[in-house]
PDB file of C-alpha atoms and ligand atoms in Angstrom:
ATOM      1  CA  MET A  18       4.347 -21.294  11.523  1.00  0.00           C
ATOM      2  CA  THR A  19       1.044 -20.734  13.308  1.00  0.00           C
ATOM      3  CA  VAL A  20      -2.152 -19.153  11.957  1.00  0.00           C
ATOM      4  CA  GLU A  21      -4.180 -17.368  14.637  1.00  0.00           C
ATOM      5  CA  GLN A  22      -7.688 -16.093  14.031  1.00  0.00           C
ATOM      6  CA  SER A  23      -8.439 -14.525  17.394  1.00  0.00           C
ATOM      7  CA  ILE A  24      -6.967 -11.443  19.074  1.00  0.00           C
ATOM      8  CA  ALA A  25      -6.501 -13.449  22.288  1.00  0.00           C
ATOM      9  CA  GLY A  26      -4.671 -16.192  20.331  1.00  0.00           C
ATOM     10  CA  ILE A  27      -2.200 -13.863  18.595  1.00  0.00           C
ATOM     11  CA  ARG A  28      -1.536 -12.039  21.894  1.00  0.00           C
ATOM     12  CA  ARG A  29      -0.804 -15.352  23.617  1.00  0.00           C
ATOM     13  CA  ALA A  30       1.528 -16.467  20.816  1.00  0.00           C
ATOM     14  CA  LEU A  31       3.339 -13.112  20.844  1.00  0.00           C
ATOM     15  CA  ALA A  32       3.830 -13.198  24.613  1.00  0.00           C
ATOM     16  CA  GLU A  33       6.059 -16.252  24.066  1.00  0.00           C
ATOM     17  CA  SER A  34       7.892 -14.948  20.974  1.00  0.00           C
ATOM     18  CA  PRO A  35      11.323 -13.305  20.967  1.00  0.00           C
ATOM     19  CA  ARG A  36      11.734  -9.605  20.171  1.00  0.00           C
ATOM     20  CA  PRO A  37      12.225  -7.619  18.054  1.00  0.00           C
ATOM     21  CA  VAL A  38       8.878  -8.352  16.418  1.00  0.00           C
ATOM     22  CA  GLY A  39       8.555  -7.320  12.757  1.00  0.00           C
ATOM     23  CA  PHE A  40       5.022  -6.816  11.435  1.00  0.00           C
ATOM     24  CA  VAL A  41       3.752  -6.919   7.840  1.00  0.00           C
ATOM     25  CA  PRO A  42       0.088  -5.880   7.572  1.00  0.00           C
ATOM     26  CA  THR A  43      -1.605  -7.124   4.361  1.00  0.00           C
ATOM     27  CA  MET A  44      -4.999  -7.806   2.880  1.00  0.00           C
ATOM     28  CA  GLY A  45      -3.894 -11.190   1.533  1.00  0.00           C
ATOM     29  CA  ALA A  46      -3.753 -12.208  -2.157  1.00  0.00           C
ATOM     30  CA  LEU A  47      -0.043 -12.254  -1.446  1.00  0.00           C
ATOM     31  CA  HIS A  48       2.512 -11.808  -4.237  1.00  0.00           C
ATOM     32  CA  ALA A  49       6.250 -11.183  -4.591  1.00  0.00           C
ATOM     33  CA  GLY A  50       5.818  -7.580  -3.351  1.00  0.00           C
ATOM     34  CA  HIS A  51       4.436  -8.834  -0.038  1.00  0.00           C
ATOM     35  CA  ALA A  52       7.123 -11.549  -0.001  1.00  0.00           C
ATOM     36  CA  ARG A  53       9.807  -8.840  -0.152  1.00  0.00           C
ATOM     37  CA  LEU A  54       8.292  -7.104   2.888  1.00  0.00           C
ATOM     38  CA  ILE A  55       8.312 -10.407   4.798  1.00  0.00           C
ATOM     39  CA  GLU A  56      11.956 -11.043   3.804  1.00  0.00           C
ATOM     40  CA  VAL A  57      13.025  -7.588   4.985  1.00  0.00           C
ATOM     41  CA  ALA A  58      11.119  -8.170   8.243  1.00  0.00           C
ATOM     42  CA  ARG A  59      12.897 -11.503   8.697  1.00  0.00           C
ATOM     43  CA  ASP A  60      16.286  -9.844   8.216  1.00  0.00           C
ATOM     44  CA  GLN A  61      15.528  -7.229  10.885  1.00  0.00           C
ATOM     45  CA  SER A  62      13.583  -9.154  13.555  1.00  0.00           C
ATOM     46  CA  GLN A  63      13.402 -12.358  15.584  1.00  0.00           C
ATOM     47  CA  THR A  64       9.671 -12.867  15.114  1.00  0.00           C
ATOM     48  CA  VAL A  65       7.794 -12.023  11.917  1.00  0.00           C
ATOM     49  CA  VAL A  66       4.020 -11.518  12.060  1.00  0.00           C
ATOM     50  CA  VAL A  67       1.947 -11.175   8.874  1.00  0.00           C
ATOM     51  CA  SER A  68      -1.664 -10.053   9.172  1.00  0.00           C
ATOM     52  CA  ILE A  69      -4.154 -11.004   6.492  1.00  0.00           C
ATOM     53  CA  PHE A  70      -7.361  -9.025   6.762  1.00  0.00           C
ATOM     54  CA  VAL A  71      -9.498  -7.559   3.989  1.00  0.00           C
ATOM     55  CA  ASN A  72     -10.529  -4.423   5.840  1.00  0.00           C
ATOM     56  CA  PRO A  73     -14.096  -3.411   4.972  1.00  0.00           C
ATOM     57  CA  LEU A  74     -13.553   0.074   6.439  1.00  0.00           C
ATOM     58  CA  GLN A  75     -11.098   1.134   3.720  1.00  0.00           C
ATOM     59  CA  PHE A  76     -13.138   0.134   0.661  1.00  0.00           C
ATOM     60  CA  ASP A  77     -15.107   2.961  -0.894  1.00  0.00           C
ATOM     61  CA  GLN A  78     -16.917   0.515  -3.231  1.00  0.00           C
ATOM     62  CA  ALA A  79     -18.798  -2.483  -1.854  1.00  0.00           C
ATOM     63  CA  ALA A  80     -18.205  -4.475  -5.077  1.00  0.00           C
ATOM     64  CA  ASP A  81     -14.430  -3.986  -4.789  1.00  0.00           C
ATOM     65  CA  TYR A  82     -14.562  -5.344  -1.212  1.00  0.00           C
ATOM     66  CA  GLU A  83     -16.614  -8.358  -2.218  1.00  0.00           C
ATOM     67  CA  GLN A  84     -14.450  -9.160  -5.270  1.00  0.00           C
ATOM     68  CA  TYR A  85     -11.175  -8.848  -3.344  1.00  0.00           C
ATOM     69  CA  GLN A  86      -9.339 -12.169  -3.639  1.00  0.00           C
ATOM     70  CA  ARG A  87      -9.424 -14.310  -0.473  1.00  0.00           C
ATOM     71  CA  SER A  88      -6.928 -17.173  -0.491  1.00  0.00           C
ATOM     72  CA  LEU A  89      -5.834 -17.894   3.095  1.00  0.00           C
ATOM     73  CA  ASP A  90      -4.220 -21.286   2.447  1.00  0.00           C
ATOM     74  CA  THR A  91      -1.938 -20.160  -0.386  1.00  0.00           C
ATOM     75  CA  ASP A  92      -1.256 -16.872   1.441  1.00  0.00           C
ATOM     76  CA  ALA A  93      -0.220 -18.714   4.611  1.00  0.00           C
ATOM     77  CA  ALA A  94       2.091 -20.945   2.546  1.00  0.00           C
ATOM     78  CA  LEU A  95       3.710 -17.921   0.878  1.00  0.00           C
ATOM     79  CA  ALA A  96       4.139 -16.211   4.256  1.00  0.00           C
ATOM     80  CA  GLU A  97       5.739 -19.320   5.744  1.00  0.00           C
ATOM     81  CA  ASN A  98       8.066 -19.852   2.751  1.00  0.00           C
ATOM     82  CA  ASN A  99       9.348 -16.299   3.106  1.00  0.00           C
ATOM     83  CA  GLY A 100      10.073 -16.521   6.818  1.00  0.00           C
ATOM     84  CA  ALA A 101       6.887 -15.600   8.716  1.00  0.00           C
ATOM     85  CA  HIS A 102       6.459 -17.156  12.176  1.00  0.00           C
ATOM     86  CA  LEU A 103       2.884 -16.095  12.839  1.00  0.00           C
ATOM     87  CA  VAL A 104      -0.052 -15.243  10.603  1.00  0.00           C
ATOM     88  CA  PHE A 105      -2.916 -13.253  12.110  1.00  0.00           C
ATOM     89  CA  ALA A 106      -6.039 -13.809   9.980  1.00  0.00           C
ATOM     90  CA  PRO A 107      -9.068 -12.549  11.917  1.00  0.00           C
ATOM     91  CA  THR A 108     -12.669 -12.427  10.737  1.00  0.00           C
ATOM     92  CA  ALA A 109     -14.396  -9.069  10.260  1.00  0.00           C
ATOM     93  CA  ALA A 110     -16.505  -9.836  13.361  1.00  0.00           C
ATOM     94  CA  GLU A 111     -13.351 -10.343  15.449  1.00  0.00           C
ATOM     95  CA  ILE A 112     -11.983  -6.949  14.421  1.00  0.00           C
ATOM     96  CA  TYR A 113     -15.284  -5.026  14.283  1.00  0.00           C
ATOM     97  CA  PRO A 114     -17.612  -6.719  16.815  1.00  0.00           C
ATOM     98  CA  GLY A 115     -20.059  -3.817  16.486  1.00  0.00           C
ATOM     99  CA  PRO A 116     -20.285  -0.555  14.550  1.00  0.00           C
ATOM    100  CA  ALA A 117     -17.048   1.350  15.275  1.00  0.00           C
ATOM    101  CA  LYS A 118     -17.365   4.660  17.090  1.00  0.00           C
ATOM    102  CA  THR A 119     -13.672   5.569  17.026  1.00  0.00           C
ATOM    103  CA  PHE A 120     -11.642   6.357  13.912  1.00  0.00           C
ATOM    104  CA  VAL A 121      -8.126   7.575  13.144  1.00  0.00           C
ATOM    105  CA  GLU A 122      -7.842  10.329  10.546  1.00  0.00           C
ATOM    106  CA  VAL A 123      -4.813  12.038   9.034  1.00  0.00           C
ATOM    107  CA  PRO A 124      -6.530  14.875   7.171  1.00  0.00           C
ATOM    108  CA  GLY A 125      -3.329  16.867   6.606  1.00  0.00           C
ATOM    109  CA  LEU A 126      -2.024  14.283   4.141  1.00  0.00           C
ATOM    110  CA  THR A 127      -5.171  12.983   2.493  1.00  0.00           C
ATOM    111  CA  GLY A 128      -6.739  15.971   0.704  1.00  0.00           C
ATOM    112  CA  HIS A 129      -5.286  15.031  -2.689  1.00  0.00           C
ATOM    113  CA  PHE A 130      -4.537  12.010  -4.890  1.00  0.00           C
ATOM    114  CA  CYS A 131      -6.062   8.759  -3.530  1.00  0.00           C
ATOM    115  CA  GLY A 132      -7.425  10.668  -0.531  1.00  0.00           C
ATOM    116  CA  ALA A 133      -9.487  12.849  -2.878  1.00  0.00           C
ATOM    117  CA  SER A 134     -10.611  10.095  -5.235  1.00  0.00           C
ATOM    118  CA  ARG A 135     -11.402   7.494  -2.530  1.00  0.00           C
ATOM    119  CA  PRO A 136     -13.308   9.283   0.256  1.00  0.00           C
ATOM    120  CA  GLY A 137     -12.900   7.536   3.608  1.00  0.00           C
ATOM    121  CA  HIS A 138     -10.184   5.211   2.311  1.00  0.00           C
ATOM    122  CA  PHE A 139      -7.300   6.530   4.415  1.00  0.00           C
ATOM    123  CA  ARG A 140      -9.504   6.830   7.494  1.00  0.00           C
ATOM    124  CA  GLY A 141     -10.138   3.106   7.067  1.00  0.00           C
ATOM    125  CA  VAL A 142      -6.434   2.389   6.561  1.00  0.00           C
ATOM    126  CA  ALA A 143      -5.243   4.483   9.522  1.00  0.00           C
ATOM    127  CA  THR A 144      -7.923   3.020  11.796  1.00  0.00           C
ATOM    128  CA  ILE A 145      -7.170  -0.630  10.970  1.00  0.00           C
ATOM    129  CA  VAL A 146      -3.401  -0.130  11.132  1.00  0.00           C
ATOM    130  CA  ALA A 147      -3.730   1.568  14.548  1.00  0.00           C
ATOM    131  CA  LYS A 148      -5.898  -1.351  15.750  1.00  0.00           C
ATOM    132  CA  LEU A 149      -3.419  -3.919  14.397  1.00  0.00           C
ATOM    133  CA  PHE A 150      -0.524  -2.033  16.008  1.00  0.00           C
ATOM    134  CA  HIS A 151      -2.331  -2.243  19.373  1.00  0.00           C
ATOM    135  CA  ILE A 152      -3.002  -5.951  18.922  1.00  0.00           C
ATOM    136  CA  VAL A 153       0.461  -6.982  17.668  1.00  0.00           C
ATOM    137  CA  GLN A 154       2.591  -4.320  19.420  1.00  0.00           C
ATOM    138  CA  PRO A 155       5.480  -4.769  16.986  1.00  0.00           C
ATOM    139  CA  ASP A 156       8.899  -3.144  17.169  1.00  0.00           C
ATOM    140  CA  LEU A 157       9.038  -2.633  13.398  1.00  0.00           C
ATOM    141  CA  ALA A 158       6.307  -2.392  10.782  1.00  0.00           C
ATOM    142  CA  LEU A 159       7.002  -2.757   7.070  1.00  0.00           C
ATOM    143  CA  PHE A 160       5.124  -0.934   4.330  1.00  0.00           C
ATOM    144  CA  GLY A 161       5.617  -0.773   0.554  1.00  0.00           C
ATOM    145  CA  GLU A 162       6.652   2.423  -1.197  1.00  0.00           C
ATOM    146  CA  LYS A 163       4.175   1.492  -3.917  1.00  0.00           C
ATOM    147  CA  ASP A 164       1.477   2.995  -1.716  1.00  0.00           C
ATOM    148  CA  ALA A 165       3.334   6.264  -1.144  1.00  0.00           C
ATOM    149  CA  GLN A 166       0.428   8.227   0.320  1.00  0.00           C
ATOM    150  CA  GLN A 167      -0.446   5.324   2.652  1.00  0.00           C
ATOM    151  CA  LEU A 168       3.179   5.217   3.804  1.00  0.00           C
ATOM    152  CA  ALA A 169       3.124   8.981   4.513  1.00  0.00           C
ATOM    153  CA  VAL A 170      -0.134   8.554   6.471  1.00  0.00           C
ATOM    154  CA  ILE A 171       1.341   5.724   8.574  1.00  0.00           C
ATOM    155  CA  HIS A 172       4.547   7.684   9.276  1.00  0.00           C
ATOM    156  CA  ALA A 173       2.481  10.659  10.477  1.00  0.00           C
ATOM    157  CA  MET A 174       0.128   8.513  12.555  1.00  0.00           C
ATOM    158  CA  VAL A 175       3.014   6.716  14.290  1.00  0.00           C
ATOM    159  CA  ARG A 176       4.642  10.045  15.125  1.00  0.00           C
ATOM    160  CA  ASP A 177       1.460  11.874  16.141  1.00  0.00           C
ATOM    161  CA  LEU A 178       0.082   9.036  18.296  1.00  0.00           C
ATOM    162  CA  ASN A 179       3.466   8.057  19.798  1.00  0.00           C
ATOM    163  CA  PHE A 180       3.466   4.434  18.693  1.00  0.00           C
ATOM    164  CA  PRO A 181       6.851   2.970  19.789  1.00  0.00           C
ATOM    165  CA  ILE A 182       7.267   1.442  16.320  1.00  0.00           C
ATOM    166  CA  THR A 183       9.860   1.964  13.575  1.00  0.00           C
ATOM    167  CA  VAL A 184       8.215   2.195  10.170  1.00  0.00           C
ATOM    168  CA  VAL A 185      10.396   0.548   7.512  1.00  0.00           C
ATOM    169  CA  PRO A 186       9.668   1.500   3.875  1.00  0.00           C
ATOM    170  CA  VAL A 187      10.331  -1.191   1.240  1.00  0.00           C
ATOM    171  CA  PRO A 188      10.968  -0.340  -2.461  1.00  0.00           C
ATOM    172  CA  THR A 189       8.327  -1.310  -5.027  1.00  0.00           C
ATOM    173  CA  VAL A 190       8.672  -4.767  -6.563  1.00  0.00           C
ATOM    174  CA  ARG A 191       7.924  -4.729 -10.308  1.00  0.00           C
ATOM    175  CA  GLU A 192       7.288  -7.125 -13.191  1.00  0.00           C
ATOM    176  CA  PRO A 193      10.144  -7.284 -15.741  1.00  0.00           C
ATOM    177  CA  ASP A 194       8.375  -4.676 -17.924  1.00  0.00           C
ATOM    178  CA  GLY A 195       8.022  -2.273 -14.976  1.00  0.00           C
ATOM    179  CA  LEU A 196       4.396  -2.857 -13.918  1.00  0.00           C
ATOM    180  CA  ALA A 197       4.209  -2.673 -10.113  1.00  0.00           C
ATOM    181  CA  LEU A 198       3.027  -5.948  -8.574  1.00  0.00           C
ATOM    182  CA  SER A 199      -0.473  -5.627  -7.170  1.00  0.00           C
ATOM    183  CA  SER A 200      -3.198  -7.977  -6.012  1.00  0.00           C
ATOM    184  CA  ARG A 201      -5.405  -6.261  -8.579  1.00  0.00           C
ATOM    185  CA  ASN A 202      -3.193  -7.184 -11.571  1.00  0.00           C
ATOM    186  CA  SER A 203      -4.735 -10.667 -11.672  1.00  0.00           C
ATOM    187  CA  ARG A 204      -8.038  -9.051 -12.668  1.00  0.00           C
ATOM    188  CA  LEU A 205      -6.555  -7.616 -15.885  1.00  0.00           C
ATOM    189  CA  ARG A 206      -7.431  -9.375 -19.129  1.00  0.00           C
ATOM    190  CA  PRO A 207      -4.408 -10.033 -21.425  1.00  0.00           C
ATOM    191  CA  ALA A 208      -5.078  -6.922 -23.565  1.00  0.00           C
ATOM    192  CA  GLU A 209      -5.526  -4.822 -20.401  1.00  0.00           C
ATOM    193  CA  ARG A 210      -2.319  -6.210 -18.924  1.00  0.00           C
ATOM    194  CA  ARG A 211      -0.408  -5.134 -22.036  1.00  0.00           C
ATOM    195  CA  ILE A 212      -1.671  -1.572 -21.701  1.00  0.00           C
ATOM    196  CA  ALA A 213      -1.227  -1.422 -17.881  1.00  0.00           C
ATOM    197  CA  VAL A 214       2.544  -0.967 -18.241  1.00  0.00           C
ATOM    198  CA  ARG A 215       1.857   2.520 -19.630  1.00  0.00           C
ATOM    199  CA  LEU A 216       1.457   3.807 -16.070  1.00  0.00           C
ATOM    200  CA  TYR A 217       5.033   2.894 -15.205  1.00  0.00           C
ATOM    201  CA  GLN A 218       6.247   4.149 -18.593  1.00  0.00           C
ATOM    202  CA  ALA A 219       4.629   7.543 -17.948  1.00  0.00           C
ATOM    203  CA  LEU A 220       6.221   7.753 -14.481  1.00  0.00           C
ATOM    204  CA  ALA A 221       9.607   6.749 -15.915  1.00  0.00           C
ATOM    205  CA  ARG A 222       9.267   9.376 -18.679  1.00  0.00           C
ATOM    206  CA  ALA A 223       8.508  12.059 -16.078  1.00  0.00           C
ATOM    207  CA  GLN A 224      11.514  10.930 -14.048  1.00  0.00           C
ATOM    208  CA  GLN A 225      13.669  11.178 -17.175  1.00  0.00           C
ATOM    209  CA  LEU A 226      12.439  14.728 -17.926  1.00  0.00           C
ATOM    210  CA  ILE A 227      13.190  15.807 -14.342  1.00  0.00           C
ATOM    211  CA  GLY A 228      16.616  14.141 -14.586  1.00  0.00           C
ATOM    212  CA  ALA A 229      17.262  16.188 -17.746  1.00  0.00           C
ATOM    213  CA  GLY A 230      16.490  19.397 -15.826  1.00  0.00           C
ATOM    214  CA  GLU A 231      12.821  20.091 -16.567  1.00  0.00           C
ATOM    215  CA  ARG A 232      11.196  21.807 -13.569  1.00  0.00           C
ATOM    216  CA  ASP A 233       7.799  22.850 -14.899  1.00  0.00           C
ATOM    217  CA  ALA A 234       5.305  20.344 -13.466  1.00  0.00           C
ATOM    218  CA  ARG A 235       2.651  21.311 -16.024  1.00  0.00           C
ATOM    219  CA  LYS A 236       4.973  20.466 -18.938  1.00  0.00           C
ATOM    220  CA  ILE A 237       6.028  17.183 -17.298  1.00  0.00           C
ATOM    221  CA  ARG A 238       2.414  16.197 -16.661  1.00  0.00           C
ATOM    222  CA  GLN A 239       1.546  16.978 -20.246  1.00  0.00           C
ATOM    223  CA  GLU A 240       4.455  15.251 -21.955  1.00  0.00           C
ATOM    224  CA  ALA A 241       4.711  12.153 -19.745  1.00  0.00           C
ATOM    225  CA  GLY A 242       0.931  11.963 -19.278  1.00  0.00           C
ATOM    226  CA  ALA A 243       0.550  11.691 -23.069  1.00  0.00           C
ATOM    227  CA  LEU A 244       1.529   8.025 -22.698  1.00  0.00           C
ATOM    228  CA  LEU A 245      -1.755   7.508 -20.831  1.00  0.00           C
ATOM    229  CA  LEU A 246      -3.923   8.959 -23.624  1.00  0.00           C
ATOM    230  CA  GLN A 247      -5.386   5.597 -24.618  1.00  0.00           C
ATOM    231  CA  PRO A 248      -9.035   4.700 -25.125  1.00  0.00           C
ATOM    232  CA  ALA A 249      -8.678   1.812 -22.630  1.00  0.00           C
ATOM    233  CA  ILE A 250      -7.212   4.033 -19.876  1.00  0.00           C
ATOM    234  CA  ALA A 251      -9.155   6.421 -17.636  1.00  0.00           C
ATOM    235  CA  VAL A 252      -6.709   8.626 -15.738  1.00  0.00           C
ATOM    236  CA  ASP A 253      -7.717   9.293 -12.151  1.00  0.00           C
ATOM    237  CA  TYR A 254      -4.648  11.468 -11.514  1.00  0.00           C
ATOM    238  CA  PHE A 255      -1.124  11.837 -12.867  1.00  0.00           C
ATOM    239  CA  ASP A 256       0.728  14.486 -10.935  1.00  0.00           C
ATOM    240  CA  LEU A 257       3.799  15.637  -9.057  1.00  0.00           C
ATOM    241  CA  ALA A 258       3.769  15.835  -5.279  1.00  0.00           C
ATOM    242  CA  ASN A 259       5.881  16.973  -2.396  1.00  0.00           C
ATOM    243  CA  PRO A 260       6.763  13.630  -0.725  1.00  0.00           C
ATOM    244  CA  LYS A 261       6.569  15.142   2.778  1.00  0.00           C
ATOM    245  CA  THR A 262       3.324  17.106   2.537  1.00  0.00           C
ATOM    246  CA  MET A 263       1.537  15.034  -0.142  1.00  0.00           C
ATOM    247  CA  LEU A 264       0.470  18.319  -1.762  1.00  0.00           C
ATOM    248  CA  PRO A 265       0.652  18.811  -5.534  1.00  0.00           C
ATOM    249  CA  ALA A 266       3.958  20.398  -6.613  1.00  0.00           C
ATOM    250  CA  SER A 267       4.153  22.966  -9.414  1.00  0.00           C
ATOM    251  CA  ASP A 268       7.958  22.967  -9.277  1.00  0.00           C
ATOM    252  CA  ALA A 269       9.646  19.638 -10.006  1.00  0.00           C
ATOM    253  CA  THR A 270      12.843  20.324  -8.062  1.00  0.00           C
ATOM    254  CA  PRO A 271      13.810  17.028  -6.353  1.00  0.00           C
ATOM    255  CA  PRO A 272      12.907  15.508  -3.981  1.00  0.00           C
ATOM    256  CA  VAL A 273       9.632  15.156  -5.826  1.00  0.00           C
ATOM    257  CA  LEU A 274       7.219  12.264  -6.145  1.00  0.00           C
ATOM    258  CA  ILE A 275       5.499  11.442  -9.417  1.00  0.00           C
ATOM    259  CA  MET A 276       2.204   9.717  -8.694  1.00  0.00           C
ATOM    260  CA  GLY A 277      -0.381   8.140 -10.935  1.00  0.00           C
ATOM    261  CA  ALA A 278      -3.683   6.300 -10.648  1.00  0.00           C
ATOM    262  CA  ILE A 279      -5.541   4.878 -13.628  1.00  0.00           C
ATOM    263  CA  ARG A 280      -8.516   2.690 -14.314  1.00  0.00           C
ATOM    264  CA  ILE A 281      -8.442  -0.006 -16.979  1.00  0.00           C
ATOM    265  CA  GLY A 282     -11.883  -1.539 -17.254  1.00  0.00           C
ATOM    266  CA  GLN A 283     -12.965  -2.239 -13.679  1.00  0.00           C
ATOM    267  CA  THR A 284      -9.415  -2.341 -12.333  1.00  0.00           C
ATOM    268  CA  ARG A 285      -7.782   0.617 -10.561  1.00  0.00           C
ATOM    269  CA  LEU A 286      -3.985   0.701 -10.541  1.00  0.00           C
ATOM    270  CA  ILE A 287      -1.657   3.085  -8.687  1.00  0.00           C
ATOM    271  CA  ASP A 288       2.083   3.606  -8.840  1.00  0.00           C
ATOM    272  CA  ASN A 289       4.714   6.255  -8.143  1.00  0.00           C
ATOM    273  CA  VAL A 290       8.419   6.981  -8.475  1.00  0.00           C
ATOM    274  CA  LEU A 291      10.532   9.281  -6.354  1.00  0.00           C
ATOM    275  CA  CYS A 292      13.028  11.679  -7.917  1.00  0.00           C
ATOM    276  CA  GLN A 293      15.641  12.086  -5.231  1.00  0.00           C
ATOM    277  CA  ALA A 294      17.580  15.273  -4.601  1.00  0.00           C
TER     278      ALA A 294
HETATM  279  P1  PAJ B 328      -2.016  -4.645   0.637  1.00  0.00           P
HETATM  280  O1  PAJ B 328      -2.490  -3.969  -0.611  1.00  0.00           O
HETATM  281  O2  PAJ B 328      -2.209  -6.112   0.790  1.00  0.00           O
HETATM  282  O3  PAJ B 328      -0.483  -4.326   0.791  1.00  0.00           O
HETATM  283  C1  PAJ B 328       0.221  -4.743   1.931  1.00  0.00           C
HETATM  284  C2  PAJ B 328       1.585  -4.121   1.899  1.00  0.00           C
HETATM  285  O4  PAJ B 328       2.290  -4.592   0.744  1.00  0.00           O
HETATM  286  C3  PAJ B 328       1.533  -2.586   1.788  1.00  0.00           C
HETATM  287  O5  PAJ B 328       2.509  -2.014   2.638  1.00  0.00           O
HETATM  288  C4  PAJ B 328       1.870  -2.356   0.326  1.00  0.00           C
HETATM  289  O6  PAJ B 328       2.464  -1.087   0.081  1.00  0.00           O
HETATM  290  C5  PAJ B 328       2.839  -3.487   0.048  1.00  0.00           C
HETATM  291  N1  PAJ B 328       2.951  -3.772  -1.384  1.00  0.00           N
HETATM  292  C6  PAJ B 328       1.950  -4.049  -2.248  1.00  0.00           C
HETATM  293  N2  PAJ B 328       2.439  -4.200  -3.505  1.00  0.00           N
HETATM  294  C7  PAJ B 328       3.774  -4.017  -3.424  1.00  0.00           C
HETATM  295  C8  PAJ B 328       4.851  -4.032  -4.372  1.00  0.00           C
HETATM  296  N3  PAJ B 328       4.638  -4.257  -5.674  1.00  0.00           N
HETATM  297  N4  PAJ B 328       6.099  -3.790  -3.928  1.00  0.00           N
HETATM  298  C9  PAJ B 328       6.338  -3.534  -2.608  1.00  0.00           C
HETATM  299  N5  PAJ B 328       5.365  -3.511  -1.665  1.00  0.00           N
HETATM  300  C10 PAJ B 328       4.111  -3.741  -2.068  1.00  0.00           C
HETATM  301  O7  PAJ B 328      -1.844  -1.879   1.751  1.00  0.00           O
HETATM  302  C11 PAJ B 328      -2.659  -2.649   2.246  1.00  0.00           C
HETATM  303  O8  PAJ B 328      -2.726  -3.985   1.929  1.00  0.00           O
HETATM  304  C12 PAJ B 328      -3.658  -2.206   3.304  1.00  0.00           C
HETATM  305  O9  PAJ B 328      -4.020  -0.860   3.073  1.00  0.00           O
HETATM  306  C13 PAJ B 328      -3.164  -2.386   4.753  1.00  0.00           C
HETATM  307  C14 PAJ B 328      -1.935  -1.522   5.045  1.00  0.00           C
HETATM  308  C15 PAJ B 328      -2.856  -3.868   5.035  1.00  0.00           C
HETATM  309  C16 PAJ B 328      -4.289  -1.942   5.742  1.00  0.00           C
HETATM  310  O10 PAJ B 328      -5.435  -2.687   5.540  1.00  0.00           O
END
């Protein structure tokens, strides 16, 4: 496996690599969730490219950007062990040589949920993913369902901007107790980690209520959301959404997405489950 830091270097390496090319964009701090994306990419392509880039443009808090774990050597080893052929790990100066004047926005899907609570976040995500798509020119790109709104944004961007790329969603990888794997979990203290599972429990409770026939989103929010009423938890949102439009849903008729974002101490966690029709 080769690690390339320059755009010219990754383009050269890709020119000699067999297609289809599968691409897994990440910000590093790789865990078993990322590993699953790489495995799925390996199953569906001849060349697997993993990018590792902590994208300053998508952080709404400077401290969060600075604290984000950077661990290129262990990340490269994990990528290689799971079947990656190329790692693209550019510096911020390589990607943003000067102040950017061009941005990609998907306003139709980002008015609520993380789009509302993290202004500019999805503009940063869409812009970096579009740039990486131009650099890597993959045939497939893999994204986790854990970031449901991000996945919807990428689907829309690929369609609207005519990228010749198939977006492949990958189911959320969880800890045995249900907590979704996240690079941010390592920041939780033991007591915080114990309480963090409540987010998944609340989503699972909502899913159960919908499975039992409840259709009133307000009642579901109230009953399932009660699991988040803990002094250590600050709820950012806990709501039902239409998975296509990413608008809040008042009627829980499937398909409906249950989405939650909470803060425990300094750590922000998100998760979701889909109730299928
Ligand atoms: P990052 O948080 O590193 O996640 C990279 C990819 O891994 C995303 O597609 C994310 O949904 C997926 N992922 C994370 N945790 C997962 C889990 N527990 N199960 C399955 N997939 C999981 O998302 C980003 O980086 C960035 O916004 C990026 C798209 C790279 C743009 O900078």
